[in-house]
mmCIF file of C-alpha atoms in Angstrom:
data_model
loop_
_atom_site.group_PDB
_atom_site.id
_atom_site.type_symbol
_atom_site.label_atom_id
_atom_site.label_comp_id
_atom_site.label_asym_id
_atom_site.label_seq_id
_atom_site.Cartn_x
_atom_site.Cartn_y
_atom_site.Cartn_z
ATOM 1 C CA UNK A 870 5.154 -20.740 -6.747
ATOM 2 C CA UNK A 871 2.745 -19.476 -9.415
ATOM 3 C CA UNK A 872 -0.117 -21.346 -7.707
ATOM 4 C CA UNK A 873 0.560 -19.527 -4.421
ATOM 5 C CA UNK A 874 0.679 -16.198 -6.254
ATOM 6 C CA UNK A 875 -2.592 -16.970 -8.009
ATOM 7 C CA UNK A 876 -4.398 -17.208 -4.656
ATOM 8 C CA UNK A 877 -2.894 -13.970 -3.333
ATOM 9 C CA UNK A 878 -5.435 -11.165 -3.177
ATOM 10 C CA UNK A 879 -5.165 -8.134 -5.422
ATOM 11 C CA UNK A 880 -5.850 -4.593 -4.328
ATOM 12 C CA UNK A 881 -7.846 -1.912 -6.127
ATOM 13 C CA UNK A 882 -4.744 0.148 -6.892
ATOM 14 C CA UNK A 883 -2.447 0.165 -9.895
ATOM 15 C CA UNK A 884 1.316 0.297 -9.516
ATOM 16 C CA UNK A 885 2.909 2.637 -12.000
ATOM 17 C CA UNK A 886 6.595 1.759 -12.310
ATOM 18 C CA UNK A 887 8.839 4.733 -12.651
ATOM 19 C CA UNK A 888 11.850 4.787 -14.932
ATOM 20 C CA UNK A 889 14.589 7.192 -15.830
ATOM 21 C CA UNK A 890 12.692 9.352 -18.313
ATOM 22 C CA UNK A 891 13.005 12.888 -16.909
ATOM 23 C CA UNK A 892 16.043 14.343 -18.611
ATOM 24 C CA UNK A 893 16.408 11.160 -20.661
ATOM 25 C CA UNK A 894 13.696 11.620 -23.216
ATOM 26 C CA UNK A 895 11.214 14.062 -21.745
ATOM 27 C CA UNK A 896 11.283 17.239 -19.690
ATOM 28 C CA UNK A 897 9.500 17.852 -16.376
ATOM 29 C CA UNK A 898 6.547 19.661 -17.954
ATOM 30 C CA UNK A 899 5.867 16.774 -20.333
ATOM 31 C CA UNK A 900 6.247 14.239 -17.558
ATOM 32 C CA UNK A 901 3.692 16.070 -15.423
ATOM 33 C CA UNK A 902 1.269 16.293 -18.339
ATOM 34 C CA UNK A 903 1.649 12.585 -19.094
ATOM 35 C CA UNK A 904 1.160 11.634 -15.424
ATOM 36 C CA UNK A 905 -1.974 13.756 -15.305
ATOM 37 C CA UNK A 906 -3.410 11.698 -18.172
ATOM 38 C CA UNK A 907 -2.361 8.410 -16.568
ATOM 39 C CA UNK A 908 -4.053 9.354 -13.296
ATOM 40 C CA UNK A 909 -7.221 10.490 -15.082
ATOM 41 C CA UNK A 910 -7.301 7.205 -17.023
ATOM 42 C CA UNK A 911 -7.313 5.175 -13.813
ATOM 43 C CA UNK A 912 -9.640 7.469 -11.906
ATOM 44 C CA UNK A 913 -12.276 6.854 -14.594
ATOM 45 C CA UNK A 914 -11.958 3.197 -13.656
ATOM 46 C CA UNK A 915 -12.232 3.935 -9.944
ATOM 47 C CA UNK A 916 -8.639 2.900 -9.259
ATOM 48 C CA UNK A 917 -5.961 4.700 -7.305
ATOM 49 C CA UNK A 918 -2.365 4.922 -8.439
ATOM 50 C CA UNK A 919 0.844 4.144 -6.578
ATOM 51 C CA UNK A 920 3.936 5.434 -8.312
ATOM 52 C CA UNK A 921 6.883 3.112 -7.598
ATOM 53 C CA UNK A 922 9.992 5.253 -7.888
ATOM 54 C CA UNK A 923 13.099 4.263 -9.831
ATOM 55 C CA UNK A 924 16.381 4.729 -8.002
ATOM 56 C CA UNK A 925 17.558 7.269 -10.619
ATOM 57 C CA UNK A 926 14.492 9.534 -10.491
ATOM 58 C CA UNK A 927 14.492 12.951 -8.742
ATOM 59 C CA UNK A 928 12.571 12.175 -5.557
ATOM 60 C CA UNK A 929 12.090 15.834 -4.530
ATOM 61 C CA UNK A 930 10.471 16.613 -7.868
ATOM 62 C CA UNK A 931 8.301 13.481 -7.806
ATOM 63 C CA UNK A 932 7.049 14.376 -4.277
ATOM 64 C CA UNK A 933 5.847 17.774 -5.609
ATOM 65 C CA UNK A 934 4.123 16.173 -8.616
ATOM 66 C CA UNK A 935 2.503 13.501 -6.402
ATOM 67 C CA UNK A 936 1.103 16.157 -4.096
ATOM 68 C CA UNK A 937 -0.118 18.296 -6.984
ATOM 69 C CA UNK A 938 -1.764 15.501 -8.953
ATOM 70 C CA UNK A 939 -2.854 13.328 -6.040
ATOM 71 C CA UNK A 940 -1.093 10.019 -6.316
ATOM 72 C CA UNK A 941 0.853 7.954 -3.818
ATOM 73 C CA UNK A 942 4.609 7.814 -4.120
ATOM 74 C CA UNK A 943 6.349 4.603 -3.002
ATOM 75 C CA UNK A 944 10.084 4.248 -2.618
ATOM 76 C CA UNK A 945 11.013 0.527 -2.262
ATOM 77 C CA UNK A 946 14.166 -0.549 -0.475
ATOM 78 C CA UNK A 947 14.412 -3.731 -2.510
ATOM 79 C CA UNK A 948 13.946 -4.666 -6.149
ATOM 80 C CA UNK A 949 10.313 -4.775 -7.157
ATOM 81 C CA UNK A 950 10.226 -8.493 -7.860
ATOM 82 C CA UNK A 951 11.275 -9.233 -4.268
ATOM 83 C CA UNK A 952 8.895 -6.623 -2.859
ATOM 84 C CA UNK A 953 6.000 -8.243 -4.733
ATOM 85 C CA UNK A 954 7.045 -11.737 -3.591
ATOM 86 C CA UNK A 955 6.896 -10.518 0.022
ATOM 87 C CA UNK A 956 3.711 -8.455 -0.308
ATOM 88 C CA UNK A 957 0.407 -9.587 1.189
ATOM 89 C CA UNK A 958 -1.514 -8.363 -1.875
ATOM 90 C CA UNK A 959 -0.580 -7.516 -5.415
ATOM 91 C CA UNK A 960 -1.781 -4.524 -7.478
ATOM 92 C CA UNK A 961 -4.697 -5.006 -9.854
ATOM 93 C CA UNK A 962 -2.424 -3.937 -12.715
ATOM 94 C CA UNK A 963 1.048 -2.632 -13.389
ATOM 95 C CA UNK A 964 1.772 0.246 -15.745
ATOM 96 C CA UNK A 965 4.721 2.262 -16.938
ATOM 97 C CA UNK A 966 6.111 4.564 -19.600
ATOM 98 C CA UNK A 967 9.002 2.208 -20.081
ATOM 99 C CA UNK A 968 10.759 -0.321 -17.895
ATOM 100 C CA UNK A 969 11.770 -3.921 -18.537
ATOM 101 C CA UNK A 970 10.598 -4.810 -15.021
ATOM 102 C CA UNK A 971 7.035 -5.159 -16.278
ATOM 103 C CA UNK A 972 8.086 -8.166 -18.336
ATOM 104 C CA UNK A 973 9.477 -9.906 -15.222
ATOM 105 C CA UNK A 974 6.463 -9.032 -13.107
ATOM 106 C CA UNK A 975 4.060 -10.248 -15.778
ATOM 107 C CA UNK A 976 5.949 -13.531 -16.115
ATOM 108 C CA UNK A 977 6.383 -14.192 -12.393
ATOM 109 C CA UNK A 978 3.070 -12.867 -11.034
ATOM 110 C CA UNK A 979 0.822 -13.045 -14.106
ATOM 111 C CA UNK A 980 -0.198 -9.399 -13.638
ATOM 112 C CA UNK A 981 -1.867 -7.376 -16.379
ATOM 113 C CA UNK A 982 0.469 -4.797 -17.931
ATOM 114 C CA UNK A 983 -0.439 -1.472 -19.489
ATOM 115 C CA UNK A 984 2.169 0.656 -21.259
ATOM 116 C CA UNK A 985 1.597 4.377 -21.656
ATOM 117 C CA UNK A 986 3.474 5.278 -24.796
ATOM 118 C CA UNK A 987 5.083 8.678 -24.700
ATOM 119 C CA UNK A 988 4.222 10.713 -27.817
ATOM 120 C CA UNK A 989 7.170 10.770 -30.233
ATOM 121 C CA UNK A 990 6.727 14.513 -30.949
ATOM 122 C CA UNK A 991 7.251 15.316 -27.251
ATOM 123 C CA UNK A 992 10.425 13.246 -26.904
ATOM 124 C CA UNK A 993 13.963 14.487 -27.245
ATOM 125 C CA UNK A 994 15.171 13.458 -30.687
ATOM 126 C CA UNK A 995 18.100 11.466 -29.289
ATOM 127 C CA UNK A 996 15.745 8.998 -27.580
ATOM 128 C CA UNK A 997 13.047 8.516 -30.211
ATOM 129 C CA UNK A 998 14.572 5.596 -32.056
ATOM 130 C CA UNK A 999 15.443 3.693 -28.866
ATOM 131 C CA UNK A 1000 11.910 4.119 -27.564
ATOM 132 C CA UNK A 1001 10.398 2.947 -30.828
ATOM 133 C CA UNK A 1002 12.304 -0.308 -30.321
ATOM 134 C CA UNK A 1003 11.191 -0.569 -26.692
ATOM 135 C CA UNK A 1004 7.533 0.016 -27.575
ATOM 136 C CA UNK A 1005 7.757 -2.487 -30.435
ATOM 137 C CA UNK A 1006 9.052 -5.046 -27.944
ATOM 138 C CA UNK A 1007 6.154 -4.323 -25.541
ATOM 139 C CA UNK A 1008 3.679 -4.805 -28.391
ATOM 140 C CA UNK A 1009 5.283 -8.127 -29.322
ATOM 141 C CA UNK A 1010 4.847 -9.252 -25.705
ATOM 142 C CA UNK A 1011 1.124 -8.521 -26.057
ATOM 143 C CA UNK A 1012 0.985 -5.723 -23.505
ATOM 144 C CA UNK A 1013 -1.846 -3.190 -23.693
ATOM 145 C CA UNK A 1014 -0.557 0.075 -25.147
ATOM 146 C CA UNK A 1015 -2.163 3.430 -24.391
ATOM 147 C CA UNK A 1016 -1.219 6.583 -26.277
ATOM 148 C CA UNK A 1017 -1.795 9.685 -24.140
ATOM 149 C CA UNK A 1018 -2.579 12.941 -25.896
ATOM 150 C CA UNK A 1019 -0.272 14.868 -23.550
ATOM 151 C CA UNK A 1020 -2.234 18.102 -23.808
ATOM 152 C CA UNK A 1021 -0.413 20.663 -21.703
ATOM 153 C CA UNK A 1022 -3.637 22.405 -20.748
ATOM 154 C CA UNK A 1023 -4.785 19.254 -18.949
ATOM 155 C CA UNK A 1024 -2.419 19.721 -15.987
ATOM 156 C CA UNK A 1025 -4.571 20.168 -12.911
ATOM 157 C CA UNK A 1026 -3.883 22.109 -9.772
ATOM 158 C CA UNK A 1027 -4.011 20.842 -6.213
ATOM 159 C CA UNK A 1028 -7.638 21.857 -5.737
ATOM 160 C CA UNK A 1029 -8.693 19.530 -8.544
ATOM 161 C CA UNK A 1030 -7.285 16.300 -7.119
ATOM 162 C CA UNK A 1031 -7.121 14.931 -3.621
ATOM 163 C CA UNK A 1032 -4.051 13.140 -2.351
ATOM 164 C CA UNK A 1033 -4.743 9.454 -1.957
ATOM 165 C CA UNK A 1034 -4.530 7.664 1.352
ATOM 166 C CA UNK A 1035 -1.300 5.867 2.090
ATOM 167 C CA UNK A 1036 -1.503 2.110 1.767
ATOM 168 C CA UNK A 1037 0.976 -0.530 2.828
ATOM 169 C CA UNK A 1038 3.802 -0.540 0.343
ATOM 170 C CA UNK A 1039 5.210 -3.904 1.267
ATOM 171 C CA UNK A 1040 8.134 -4.833 3.423
ATOM 172 C CA UNK A 1041 11.068 -2.522 3.959
ATOM 173 C CA UNK A 1042 9.724 0.426 1.954
ATOM 174 C CA UNK A 1043 8.756 3.981 2.563
ATOM 175 C CA UNK A 1044 5.680 5.796 1.307
ATOM 176 C CA UNK A 1045 5.406 9.487 0.526
ATOM 177 C CA UNK A 1046 2.187 11.438 0.142
#
C-alpha cells in the first residue's frame, strides 16, 4: 500500500487538522491570532491552507474566521485516514495545534508533519500540563515544531487576505469558503 501512496501526487496546499482547542485550552481571540500566524507562515512559502474541521469544533465560528483570514474550511464526512486513502492527491504537508491523527497520517502516508505549539502563557492553566506532555510526544516522534508568537495585533481584517479558491476535498466531504 505504501508504494501506491508514494506514487500519488501531492498538491500545493497544506492540510491543517483541527482539534478541540477552543474552550479547551484557548479562547476564540487566541485561536484567531494563532491561525493568522499559521496562515502567514504558509503564505510565505506560497502554499494555501485547508483547515480540516474536527467534529467537536464550532463550525459557525470557524466559517467566520476562515472568511476573515482567507483559508479554506473542509468538513469531512469520514475519518481523515479514510478520506486520504480515497483522495486523488495528498497535501504537501499536514499541520495542527494538537491531534493524534498526525501520527497515523505520517505513518500511513509518509507525509511531513508540522506542529504549531500554542504558547503556554496563552493557555488556560488547566490544560498546560497535558499539552506539555502532548508536545513532548510530538518532539519524540521527530515532528517539526513551530512556536507562534501569537501577537494579538497581527490579526488581519478581510481586506488584507483573499479567500482561497475551493479545491476538491476528497470523497463525501463538504467545503466551505
